[in-house]
Amino acid sequence: MDYYIQSQELPAKIIFFIVVVALSVALTYFYRQFATQREIIAKINSRTLHDIVVPRGGGIGFGFLFSLIIFGLWIMDDCPTWLMLSIGLGSFVAALVGFIDDVYEITALKKLMSHFCLSLYFSFVFFSYHPFPLSIYTDLFLFGLIMGIWLFIPLWAINLLNFIDGIDGLAISASVFTCMAMVIVLFLTEGDPVLITVFSILAAASIGFVFFNMPPASIFMGDSGSIFLGYFVGCSILITIYLGEISMWTWITALSYYLADTTTTTISRMFLVKKWYGEHRSHAYQNLARIKNNHAKVMYWILLYQVFWALPLVIWSALDPDWAPAAAIIALTPAVLWSLNFGPRLSSQ
């Protein structure tokens, strides 16, 4: 029992991590060959920031690997059924939904409905094993409000990851950073070892994809990757907050750049653009990548911000919960100013 979670020695855990990275590399390599042959490619248009044909849909590889390992842990009784069904199976379905869009380009309405169904599925599974306190059911308004927010968070997270998947390496580096930050938080706070394992597995699977997606990318994760990661992040937020493992403020701090960029960009566009809800490429990171004609510099700037600014604040928020709101505000402020300066306002000039 708990072989991969409790009884392994550190060297064995490191070997397991490296094996997952290697498997992710292999799957991505072979999928890239497959996508090139089948012409599953990212089309060049007015929204893209690349000028060469690049295969897409690579997220199906690390998404499948992650879900397969979670299923294997469940078979060995090292992962609870509710977590296997909600995160393991649910994430795989999310990757499949995204892959269908990568291949057939389904309409926006169908995508939204599929994302909502994913949120409903997660909620059904989770609450089948973790019922609401009876007191909440007696207040219909409170119950409706909580359920509305609950169902919205996975939808919001899916869109968040989709919004930041606009230059080489940004979304996958966000996955690696967020997962490793959560591993550190859970380790320092003596959190659930199963959750530590889950975040570690996704970090390893994401690192395998990094080798192909860092600037200049030879493959894009596509919607199969962004929907998979968004579903995972949204569900992980709900799970860890509900179980008292990680606070809302710690999550906001960890996702500070991505939250600030997407939120500030959306609000700015409401004032600057008539059809603000349409497709665009006016995020600060997109504008800078286009102006400098360099994805790598922008991506590394953001990664450095996350590691040297946000991560210490993440740890502070977890170890000193009374100051967690302050840590979140401090983490968000520079990113908001960055987005205001280089976001839609710059595009409109």
Coordinates of C-alpha atoms in Angstrom, one line a residue:
M1 CA 0.0 0.0 0.0
D2 CA 1.2 3.5 -0.9
Y3 CA 4.3 2.1 -2.5
Y4 CA 4.8 5.2 -4.8
I5 CA 3.6 7.6 -2.2
Q6 CA 5.1 6.7 1.2
S7 CA 7.5 3.8 1.2
Q8 CA 9.7 4.7 -1.7
E9 CA 13.2 6.1 -1.0
L10 CA 14.1 9.4 -2.5
P11 CA 16.4 7.9 -5.2
A12 CA 13.5 5.6 -6.4
K13 CA 11.2 8.6 -6.5
I14 CA 13.7 10.5 -8.6
I15 CA 14.1 7.5 -11.0
F16 CA 10.3 7.3 -11.3
F17 CA 10.2 11.0 -12.1
I18 CA 12.9 10.7 -14.8
V19 CA 11.1 7.7 -16.3
V20 CA 7.9 9.7 -16.6
V21 CA 9.8 12.5 -18.3
A22 CA 11.4 10.1 -20.7
L23 CA 8.1 8.5 -21.6
S24 CA 6.6 11.9 -22.2
V25 CA 9.5 12.7 -24.5
A26 CA 9.0 9.5 -26.5
L27 CA 5.2 10.0 -26.8
T28 CA 5.7 13.6 -28.0
Y29 CA 8.3 12.6 -30.5
F30 CA 6.2 9.8 -32.1
Y31 CA 3.1 12.0 -32.0
R32 CA 4.9 14.8 -33.8
Q33 CA 5.7 12.4 -36.6
F34 CA 2.1 11.2 -36.7
A35 CA 0.7 14.7 -36.7
T36 CA 3.0 15.8 -39.5
Q37 CA 2.1 12.9 -41.7
R38 CA -1.7 13.4 -41.0
E39 CA -1.3 17.2 -41.4
I40 CA -2.7 18.0 -38.0
I41 CA -1.1 21.4 -38.1
A42 CA -1.6 24.9 -36.7
K43 CA -2.8 27.1 -39.5
I44 CA -1.2 30.5 -40.0
N45 CA -3.6 33.4 -39.7
S46 CA -4.0 36.9 -38.3
R47 CA -4.0 35.7 -34.7
T48 CA -0.9 33.4 -34.9
L49 CA 2.6 34.5 -34.0
H50 CA 4.4 31.9 -36.1
D51 CA 5.2 31.9 -39.8
I52 CA 6.0 28.2 -40.4
V53 CA 3.8 25.1 -40.3
V54 CA 3.9 23.5 -36.9
P55 CA 2.1 20.3 -35.9
R56 CA -0.4 20.7 -33.1
G57 CA -2.4 18.5 -30.7
G58 CA 0.7 17.4 -28.7
G59 CA -1.1 17.7 -25.5
I60 CA -2.8 14.4 -26.1
G61 CA 0.6 12.7 -25.5
F62 CA 1.4 14.0 -22.0
G63 CA -2.3 14.1 -21.1
F64 CA -2.7 10.4 -21.9
L65 CA 0.5 9.5 -20.1
F66 CA -0.6 11.4 -16.9
S67 CA -4.0 9.7 -16.9
L68 CA -2.5 6.3 -17.6
I69 CA -0.2 6.6 -14.6
I70 CA -3.0 7.8 -12.3
F71 CA -5.0 4.7 -13.4
G72 CA -2.0 2.5 -12.7
L73 CA -1.7 3.9 -9.2
W74 CA -5.4 3.3 -8.7
I75 CA -5.0 -0.3 -9.8
M76 CA -2.2 -0.7 -7.2
D77 CA -4.5 0.9 -4.6
D78 CA -2.2 3.9 -4.3
C79 CA -4.9 6.4 -5.5
P80 CA -8.4 6.7 -4.2
T81 CA -11.2 6.0 -6.6
W82 CA -12.7 9.5 -6.5
L83 CA -9.4 11.0 -7.5
M84 CA -8.8 8.5 -10.3
L85 CA -12.3 9.2 -11.7
S86 CA -12.3 13.0 -11.3
I87 CA -8.7 13.8 -12.2
G88 CA -7.4 10.7 -14.0
L89 CA -10.4 9.9 -16.2
G90 CA -11.7 13.4 -16.4
S91 CA -8.4 14.9 -17.5
F92 CA -8.1 12.2 -20.2
V93 CA -11.6 13.1 -21.5
A94 CA -10.6 16.7 -21.5
A95 CA -7.6 16.0 -23.6
L96 CA -9.7 14.0 -26.0
V97 CA -12.2 16.9 -26.3
G98 CA -9.3 19.2 -27.1
F99 CA -7.8 16.8 -29.6
I100 CA -11.1 16.6 -31.5
D101 CA -11.0 20.3 -31.8
D102 CA -7.4 20.2 -32.9
V103 CA -8.3 17.9 -35.7
Y104 CA -11.8 19.0 -36.7
E105 CA -12.0 22.6 -35.3
I106 CA -15.4 22.4 -33.7
T107 CA -17.5 25.6 -33.1
A108 CA -17.1 27.9 -30.1
L109 CA -20.6 26.9 -28.8
K110 CA -19.8 23.2 -28.9
K111 CA -16.5 23.8 -27.2
L112 CA -18.2 25.7 -24.4
M113 CA -20.8 23.0 -24.0
S114 CA -18.2 20.3 -23.8
H115 CA -16.3 22.3 -21.2
F116 CA -19.4 22.7 -19.1
C117 CA -20.1 19.0 -19.3
L118 CA -16.6 18.4 -18.0
S119 CA -17.2 20.7 -15.1
L120 CA -20.5 18.9 -14.4
Y121 CA -18.8 15.5 -14.6
F122 CA -16.1 16.5 -12.1
S123 CA -18.7 17.9 -9.7
F124 CA -20.8 14.8 -9.9
V125 CA -17.9 12.5 -9.1
F126 CA -16.4 14.7 -6.4
F127 CA -19.7 15.2 -4.5
S128 CA -20.5 11.5 -4.8
Y129 CA -17.6 11.0 -2.4
H130 CA -17.5 14.4 -0.6
P131 CA -21.1 15.5 0.1
F132 CA -21.9 19.1 1.0
P133 CA -22.6 19.8 4.7
L134 CA -26.4 19.5 5.3
S135 CA -26.6 23.1 6.5
I136 CA -25.8 24.4 3.0
Y137 CA -28.8 22.6 1.5
T138 CA -31.2 24.5 3.8
D139 CA -30.3 27.8 2.2
L140 CA -31.2 27.6 -1.5
F141 CA -29.6 30.9 -2.4
L142 CA -26.3 30.0 -0.7
F143 CA -26.4 26.5 -2.3
G144 CA -27.0 28.0 -5.7
L145 CA -24.2 30.6 -5.3
I146 CA -21.7 28.0 -4.2
M147 CA -22.6 25.6 -7.0
G148 CA -22.4 28.4 -9.6
I149 CA -18.9 29.4 -8.5
W150 CA -17.9 25.7 -8.3
L151 CA -19.0 24.9 -11.8
F152 CA -17.5 28.2 -13.1
I153 CA -14.0 27.6 -11.9
P154 CA -13.1 24.7 -14.2
L155 CA -14.6 26.6 -17.1
W156 CA -12.5 29.7 -16.1
A157 CA -9.3 27.6 -15.7
I158 CA -9.8 26.0 -19.2
N159 CA -10.1 29.5 -20.7
L160 CA -7.1 30.8 -18.7
L161 CA -4.8 28.1 -20.1
N162 CA -6.2 28.7 -23.5
F163 CA -5.5 32.4 -23.3
I164 CA -1.9 32.0 -22.3
D165 CA -1.1 29.4 -25.0
G166 CA -0.2 32.1 -27.4
I167 CA 3.6 31.9 -27.7
D168 CA 6.1 29.1 -27.6
G169 CA 6.6 27.5 -24.2
L170 CA 4.4 29.7 -22.1
A171 CA 1.5 27.4 -21.2
I172 CA 3.7 24.3 -20.7
S173 CA 6.1 26.2 -18.5
A174 CA 3.1 27.5 -16.5
S175 CA 2.1 23.8 -16.0
V176 CA 5.6 22.9 -14.7
F177 CA 5.9 25.9 -12.4
T178 CA 2.4 25.5 -11.0
C179 CA 2.7 21.8 -10.3
M180 CA 6.2 22.2 -8.7
A181 CA 5.0 25.1 -6.6
M182 CA 2.1 23.0 -5.3
V183 CA 4.5 20.2 -4.5
I184 CA 6.6 22.5 -2.5
V185 CA 3.6 24.0 -0.7
L186 CA 2.2 20.5 0.2
F187 CA 5.6 19.3 1.3
L188 CA 6.2 22.3 3.6
T189 CA 2.7 22.1 5.1
E190 CA 2.8 18.3 5.4
G191 CA -0.1 18.0 2.9
D192 CA -1.6 14.9 1.4
P193 CA 1.1 12.7 -0.1
V194 CA -1.3 11.5 -2.8
L195 CA -1.8 15.0 -4.1
I196 CA 2.0 15.5 -4.0
T197 CA 2.3 12.5 -6.2
V198 CA -0.3 13.7 -8.6
F199 CA 1.3 17.1 -9.0
S200 CA 4.7 15.5 -9.4
I201 CA 3.5 13.2 -12.2
L202 CA 2.0 16.1 -14.2
A203 CA 5.2 18.2 -13.7
A204 CA 7.3 15.3 -15.1
A205 CA 4.9 14.7 -18.0
S206 CA 4.9 18.4 -18.8
I207 CA 8.8 18.6 -18.7
G208 CA 8.9 15.9 -21.3
F209 CA 6.8 18.2 -23.6
V210 CA 9.0 21.2 -22.8
F211 CA 11.8 19.8 -24.9
F212 CA 9.7 20.2 -28.0
N213 CA 7.7 23.3 -27.2
M214 CA 10.3 25.7 -26.0
P215 CA 11.1 28.5 -28.5
P216 CA 11.3 27.8 -31.3
A217 CA 8.6 25.2 -30.9
S218 CA 8.6 22.1 -33.1
I219 CA 5.1 21.1 -31.9
F220 CA 2.2 22.9 -30.2
M221 CA 0.1 21.4 -27.4
G222 CA -3.1 22.7 -29.0
D223 CA -6.5 22.5 -27.4
S224 CA -5.8 18.9 -26.3
G225 CA -3.1 20.4 -24.0
S226 CA -4.7 23.6 -22.9
I227 CA -8.1 22.0 -22.1
F228 CA -6.4 19.1 -20.3
L229 CA -4.3 21.5 -18.2
G230 CA -7.1 23.9 -17.6
Y231 CA -9.4 21.1 -16.4
F232 CA -6.7 19.8 -14.2
V233 CA -5.9 23.2 -12.7
G234 CA -9.5 24.1 -12.1
C235 CA -10.3 20.8 -10.5
S236 CA -7.1 20.9 -8.4
I237 CA -8.1 24.3 -7.1
L238 CA -11.5 23.0 -6.0
I239 CA -10.2 19.8 -4.5
T240 CA -7.4 21.4 -2.5
I241 CA -9.5 24.3 -1.2
Y242 CA -12.4 21.9 -0.2
L243 CA -10.0 19.5 1.6
G244 CA -8.1 22.4 3.3
E245 CA -4.8 21.5 1.7
I246 CA -4.1 24.7 -0.3
S247 CA -5.8 28.1 0.2
M248 CA -7.5 30.2 -2.4
W249 CA -4.9 32.9 -1.8
T250 CA -2.0 30.6 -2.4
W251 CA -3.5 29.5 -5.7
I252 CA -4.0 33.2 -6.7
T253 CA -0.4 33.9 -5.8
A254 CA 0.9 30.9 -7.8
L255 CA -1.2 31.8 -10.9
S256 CA -0.6 35.6 -10.4
Y257 CA 0.9 36.4 -13.7
Y258 CA -1.6 34.4 -15.7
L259 CA -4.6 35.8 -13.7
A260 CA -3.3 39.4 -14.0
D261 CA -2.7 39.1 -17.8
T262 CA -5.9 37.5 -18.8
T263 CA -8.1 39.6 -16.4
T264 CA -6.5 42.9 -17.2
T265 CA -6.5 42.2 -20.9
T266 CA -10.2 41.4 -20.9
I267 CA -11.2 44.4 -18.9
S268 CA -9.0 46.7 -21.0
R269 CA -10.5 45.4 -24.2
M270 CA -14.0 46.2 -22.8
F271 CA -13.0 49.9 -22.9
L272 CA -10.8 49.9 -25.9
V273 CA -12.4 47.5 -28.4
K274 CA -15.9 47.5 -29.7
K275 CA -16.1 43.7 -30.1
W276 CA -13.9 43.0 -27.0
Y277 CA -15.1 39.4 -26.8
G278 CA -13.8 38.4 -30.2
E279 CA -10.6 36.5 -31.0
H280 CA -7.4 38.6 -30.6
R281 CA -3.7 38.6 -30.0
S282 CA -3.5 41.6 -27.7
H283 CA -2.1 40.1 -24.5
A284 CA 1.0 41.8 -23.2
Y285 CA 3.1 38.7 -23.8
Q286 CA 1.8 38.5 -27.4
N287 CA 2.5 42.2 -28.2
L288 CA 6.0 42.0 -26.8
A289 CA 6.8 38.7 -28.6
R290 CA 5.5 40.3 -31.9
I291 CA 7.4 43.6 -31.4
K292 CA 10.7 42.0 -30.4
N293 CA 10.1 39.0 -32.8
N294 CA 11.3 36.8 -30.0
H295 CA 9.2 34.3 -28.1
A296 CA 12.0 33.1 -26.0
K297 CA 12.8 36.4 -24.3
V298 CA 9.2 37.0 -23.3
M299 CA 8.7 33.5 -22.1
Y300 CA 11.8 33.5 -20.0
W301 CA 11.0 37.0 -18.5
I302 CA 7.6 35.6 -17.3
L303 CA 9.2 32.4 -16.0
L304 CA 11.8 34.4 -14.1
Y305 CA 9.0 36.5 -12.6
Q306 CA 7.2 33.4 -11.5
V307 CA 10.2 31.7 -9.9
F308 CA 11.9 34.7 -8.2
W309 CA 8.9 36.9 -7.4
A310 CA 5.8 34.7 -7.2
L311 CA 7.3 31.5 -5.7
P312 CA 8.6 33.1 -2.5
L313 CA 5.2 34.7 -2.1
V314 CA 3.5 31.4 -2.7
I315 CA 5.6 29.8 0.1
W316 CA 4.9 32.8 2.4
S317 CA 1.2 32.6 1.8
A318 CA 1.2 28.9 2.7
L319 CA 3.4 29.1 5.8
D320 CA 1.7 32.3 7.2
P321 CA -2.0 32.1 6.1
D322 CA -2.8 35.4 8.0
W323 CA -0.7 37.2 5.4
A324 CA -1.8 35.2 2.4
P325 CA -4.1 37.9 1.0
A326 CA -1.2 40.4 1.2
A327 CA 1.1 37.9 -0.6
A328 CA -1.5 37.6 -3.4
I329 CA -1.8 41.3 -3.9
I330 CA 2.0 41.7 -3.9
A331 CA 2.3 39.0 -6.5
L332 CA -0.5 40.4 -8.8
T333 CA 0.5 44.0 -8.8
P334 CA 3.6 44.0 -11.1
A335 CA 1.8 41.7 -13.5
V336 CA -1.2 44.0 -13.7
L337 CA 1.0 47.0 -14.4
W338 CA 2.9 45.0 -17.0
S339 CA -0.4 44.0 -18.7
L340 CA -1.8 47.6 -18.6
N341 CA 1.3 48.9 -20.2
F342 CA 1.9 46.3 -22.9
G343 CA -1.5 44.8 -23.3
P344 CA -4.5 46.0 -25.5
R345 CA -3.6 49.7 -25.0
L346 CA -0.4 49.0 -26.9
S347 CA -2.2 47.1 -29.7
S348 CA -4.6 50.0 -30.2
Q349 CA -1.9 52.6 -30.7

